[in-house]
mmCIF file of C-alpha atoms in Angstrom:
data_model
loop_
_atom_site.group_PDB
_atom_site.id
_atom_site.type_symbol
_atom_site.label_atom_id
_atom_site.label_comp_id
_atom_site.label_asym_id
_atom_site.label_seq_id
_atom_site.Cartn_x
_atom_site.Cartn_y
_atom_site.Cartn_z
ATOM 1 C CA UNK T 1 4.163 -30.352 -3.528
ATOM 2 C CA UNK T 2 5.558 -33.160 -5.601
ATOM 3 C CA UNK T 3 9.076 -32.245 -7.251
ATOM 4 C CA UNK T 4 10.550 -35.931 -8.725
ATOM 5 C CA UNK T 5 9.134 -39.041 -9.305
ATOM 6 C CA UNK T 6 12.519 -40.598 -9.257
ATOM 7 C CA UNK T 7 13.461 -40.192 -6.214
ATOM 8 C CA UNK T 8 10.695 -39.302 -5.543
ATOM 9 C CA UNK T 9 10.522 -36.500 -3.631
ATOM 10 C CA UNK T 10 8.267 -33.357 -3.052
ATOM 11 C CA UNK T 11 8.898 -30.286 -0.835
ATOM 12 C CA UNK T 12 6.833 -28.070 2.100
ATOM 13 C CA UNK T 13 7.288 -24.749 3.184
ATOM 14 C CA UNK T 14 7.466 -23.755 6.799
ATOM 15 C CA UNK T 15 7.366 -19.986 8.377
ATOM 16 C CA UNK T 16 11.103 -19.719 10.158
ATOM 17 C CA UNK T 17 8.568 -18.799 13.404
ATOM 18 C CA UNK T 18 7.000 -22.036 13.455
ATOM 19 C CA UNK T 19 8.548 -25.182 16.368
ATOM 20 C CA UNK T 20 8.228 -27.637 13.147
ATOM 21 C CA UNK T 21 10.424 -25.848 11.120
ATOM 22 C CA UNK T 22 13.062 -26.230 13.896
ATOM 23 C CA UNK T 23 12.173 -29.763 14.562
ATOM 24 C CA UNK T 24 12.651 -30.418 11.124
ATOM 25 C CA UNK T 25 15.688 -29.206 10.672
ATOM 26 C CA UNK T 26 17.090 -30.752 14.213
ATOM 27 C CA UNK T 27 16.060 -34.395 12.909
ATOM 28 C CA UNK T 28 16.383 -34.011 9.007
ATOM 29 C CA UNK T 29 12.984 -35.338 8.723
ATOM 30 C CA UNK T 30 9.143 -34.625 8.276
ATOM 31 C CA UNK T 31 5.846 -36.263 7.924
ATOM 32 C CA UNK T 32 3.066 -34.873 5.672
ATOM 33 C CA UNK T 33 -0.278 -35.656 6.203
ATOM 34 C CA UNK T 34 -2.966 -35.824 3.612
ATOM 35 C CA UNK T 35 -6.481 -34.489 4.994
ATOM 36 C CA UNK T 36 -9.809 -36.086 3.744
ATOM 37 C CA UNK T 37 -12.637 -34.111 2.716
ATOM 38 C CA UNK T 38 -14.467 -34.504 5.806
ATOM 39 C CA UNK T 39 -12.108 -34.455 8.849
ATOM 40 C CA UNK T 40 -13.023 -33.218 11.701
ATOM 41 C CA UNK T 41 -12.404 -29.772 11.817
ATOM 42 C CA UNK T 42 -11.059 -29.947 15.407
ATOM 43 C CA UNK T 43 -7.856 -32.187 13.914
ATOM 44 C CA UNK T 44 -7.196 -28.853 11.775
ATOM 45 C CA UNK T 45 -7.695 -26.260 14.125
ATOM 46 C CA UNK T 46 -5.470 -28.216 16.447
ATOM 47 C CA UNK T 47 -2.522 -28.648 14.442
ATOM 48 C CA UNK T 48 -3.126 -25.326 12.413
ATOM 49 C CA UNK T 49 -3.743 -22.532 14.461
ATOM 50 C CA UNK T 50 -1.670 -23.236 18.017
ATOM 51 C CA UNK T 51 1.820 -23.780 17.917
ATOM 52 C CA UNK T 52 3.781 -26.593 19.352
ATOM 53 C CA UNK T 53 5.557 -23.674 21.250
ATOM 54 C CA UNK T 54 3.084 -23.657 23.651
ATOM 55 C CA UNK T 55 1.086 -26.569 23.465
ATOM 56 C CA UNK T 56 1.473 -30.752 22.842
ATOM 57 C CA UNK T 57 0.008 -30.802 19.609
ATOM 58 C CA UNK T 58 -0.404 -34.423 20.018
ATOM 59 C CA UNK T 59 -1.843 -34.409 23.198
ATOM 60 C CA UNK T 60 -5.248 -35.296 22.540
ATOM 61 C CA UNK T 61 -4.724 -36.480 19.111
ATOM 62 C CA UNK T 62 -4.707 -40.650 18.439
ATOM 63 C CA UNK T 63 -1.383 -41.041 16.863
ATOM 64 C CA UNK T 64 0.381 -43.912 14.541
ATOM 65 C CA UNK T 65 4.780 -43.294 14.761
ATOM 66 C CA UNK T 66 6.418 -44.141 12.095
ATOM 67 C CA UNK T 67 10.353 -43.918 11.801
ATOM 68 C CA UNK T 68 9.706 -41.746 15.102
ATOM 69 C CA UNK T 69 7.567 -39.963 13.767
ATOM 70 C CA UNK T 70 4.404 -38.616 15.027
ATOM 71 C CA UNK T 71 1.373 -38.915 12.533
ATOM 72 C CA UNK T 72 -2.379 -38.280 13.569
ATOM 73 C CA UNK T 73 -4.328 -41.501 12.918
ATOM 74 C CA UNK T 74 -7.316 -39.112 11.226
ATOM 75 C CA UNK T 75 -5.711 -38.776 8.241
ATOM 76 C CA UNK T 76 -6.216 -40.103 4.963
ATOM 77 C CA UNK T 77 -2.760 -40.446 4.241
ATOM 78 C CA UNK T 78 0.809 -40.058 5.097
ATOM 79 C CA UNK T 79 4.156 -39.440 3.590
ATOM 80 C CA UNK T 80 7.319 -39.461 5.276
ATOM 81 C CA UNK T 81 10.803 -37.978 4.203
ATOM 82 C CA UNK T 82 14.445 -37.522 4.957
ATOM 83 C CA UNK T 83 15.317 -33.706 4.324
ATOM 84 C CA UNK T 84 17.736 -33.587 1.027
ATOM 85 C CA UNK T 85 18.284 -29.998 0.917
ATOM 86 C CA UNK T 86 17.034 -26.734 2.045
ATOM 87 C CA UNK T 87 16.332 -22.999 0.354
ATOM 88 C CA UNK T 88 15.876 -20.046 2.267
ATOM 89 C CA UNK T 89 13.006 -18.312 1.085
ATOM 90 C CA UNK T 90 12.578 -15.161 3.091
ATOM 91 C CA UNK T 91 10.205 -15.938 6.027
ATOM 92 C CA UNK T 92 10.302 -19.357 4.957
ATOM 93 C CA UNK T 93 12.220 -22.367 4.432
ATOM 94 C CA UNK T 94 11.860 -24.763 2.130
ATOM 95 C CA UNK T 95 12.397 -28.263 2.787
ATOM 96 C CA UNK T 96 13.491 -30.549 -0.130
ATOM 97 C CA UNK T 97 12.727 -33.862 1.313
ATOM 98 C CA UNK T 98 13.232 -37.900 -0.252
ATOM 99 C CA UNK T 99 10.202 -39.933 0.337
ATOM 100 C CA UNK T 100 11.174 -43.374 2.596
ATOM 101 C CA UNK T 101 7.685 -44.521 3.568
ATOM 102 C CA UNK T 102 4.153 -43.783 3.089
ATOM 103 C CA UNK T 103 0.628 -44.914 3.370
ATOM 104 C CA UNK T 104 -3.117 -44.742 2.109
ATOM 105 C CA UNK T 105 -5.399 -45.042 5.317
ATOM 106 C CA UNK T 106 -8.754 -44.411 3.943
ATOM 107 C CA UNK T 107 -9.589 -45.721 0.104
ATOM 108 C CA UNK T 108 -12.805 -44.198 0.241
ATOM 109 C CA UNK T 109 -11.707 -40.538 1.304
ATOM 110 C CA UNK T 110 -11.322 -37.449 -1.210
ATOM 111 C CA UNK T 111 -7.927 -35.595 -0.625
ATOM 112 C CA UNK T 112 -8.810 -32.088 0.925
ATOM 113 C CA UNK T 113 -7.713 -29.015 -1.303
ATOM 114 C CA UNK T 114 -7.079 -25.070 -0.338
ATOM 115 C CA UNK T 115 -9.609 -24.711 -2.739
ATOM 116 C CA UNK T 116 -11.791 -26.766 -0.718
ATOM 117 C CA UNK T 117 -10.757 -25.825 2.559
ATOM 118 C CA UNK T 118 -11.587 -22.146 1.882
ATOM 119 C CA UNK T 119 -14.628 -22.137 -0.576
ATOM 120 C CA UNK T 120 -16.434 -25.027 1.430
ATOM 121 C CA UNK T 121 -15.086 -25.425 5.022
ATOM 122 C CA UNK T 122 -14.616 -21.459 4.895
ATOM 123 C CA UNK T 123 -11.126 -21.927 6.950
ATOM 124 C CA UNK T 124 -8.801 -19.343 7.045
ATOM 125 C CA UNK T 125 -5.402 -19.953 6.734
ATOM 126 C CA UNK T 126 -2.986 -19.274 9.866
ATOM 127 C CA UNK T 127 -0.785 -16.539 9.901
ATOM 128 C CA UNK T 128 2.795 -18.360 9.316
ATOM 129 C CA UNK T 129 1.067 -20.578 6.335
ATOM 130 C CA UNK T 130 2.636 -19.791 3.294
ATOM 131 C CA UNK T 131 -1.004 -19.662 1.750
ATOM 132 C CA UNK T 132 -1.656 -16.314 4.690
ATOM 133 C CA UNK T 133 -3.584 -13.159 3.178
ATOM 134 C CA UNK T 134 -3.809 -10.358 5.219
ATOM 135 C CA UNK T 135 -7.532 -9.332 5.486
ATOM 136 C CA UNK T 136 -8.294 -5.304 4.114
#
C-alpha cells in the first residue's frame, strides 16, 4: 500500500514463515509486482502458493533484474524499494520501504485487485497472506 508521496514510499506485509520475508530483511530490499487483469494464472499460483523454501520460484519464470533484483517479466508493473523501517506486527512484519525505481510494462493492462482476484478469478488466498480466512 502507498504511505508518502514524498518520498514516496508504500509498505507490504509478509508472514514471519515466509523465505521473502527473510530475504528481505538480509538485503534491505524488495520488489513489488503489479498483476494485470488477465495473467496467467500459473504466474500466481507459482509465486503464491509454494514457498521459495522448497522450490526456485524463478525457475521457470522469464525474469527482468533490476538493482539485483528478480522481477517476473509477466507483470504489468514493478516497483522497487530500499527497506526504511520495519514494525512487528504479530505473525507479520511490516516492511516500510523508499521507492528507487519502477516501471509500467503494459499500458493497456488493468491492475488486478483482491476484489478481483476473489470475486472473478475465484483464487483463494494462501495461508501466510495477510488477506488468509480460515474456511468454517
Amino acid at each position: 500500500m502507498q504511505i508518502t508521496s514524498a518520498p514516496m514510499s508504500l509498505a507490504v506485509s509478509m508472514n514471519h514463515d515466509n523465505a521473502t520475508h527473510d530475504a528481505i530483511l538480509q538485503s534491505g530490499e524488495f520488489a513489488v509486482g503489479i498483476l494485470a487483469t488477465d495473467t496467467d494464472p500459473a504466474l500466481i499460483g507459482g509465486f503464491g502458493y509454494r514457498s521459495s523454501r522448497d522450490t526456485d520460484k524463478f525457475a521457470d519464470a522469464s525474469v527482468i533484474t533490476q538493482g539485483g533484483i528478480p522481477i517476473p517479466k509477466d507483470v504489468m508493473a514493478w516497483i522497487t524499494c530500499k527497506v526504511t523501517q520495519r514494525m512487528d506486527a504479530g505473525s507479520h512484519t511490516i516492511f516500510l520501504g523508499e521507492i528507487q525505481d519502477g516501471a509500467l510494462l503494459r499500458q493497456d493492462a488493468i491492475p488486478m485487485t483482491y476484489a478481483y482476484y476473489h470475486t472473478v478469478i475465484k483464487g483463494k488466498s494462501p495461508k501466510n497472506a495477510p488477506t488468509y480466512v480460515e474456511s468454517e
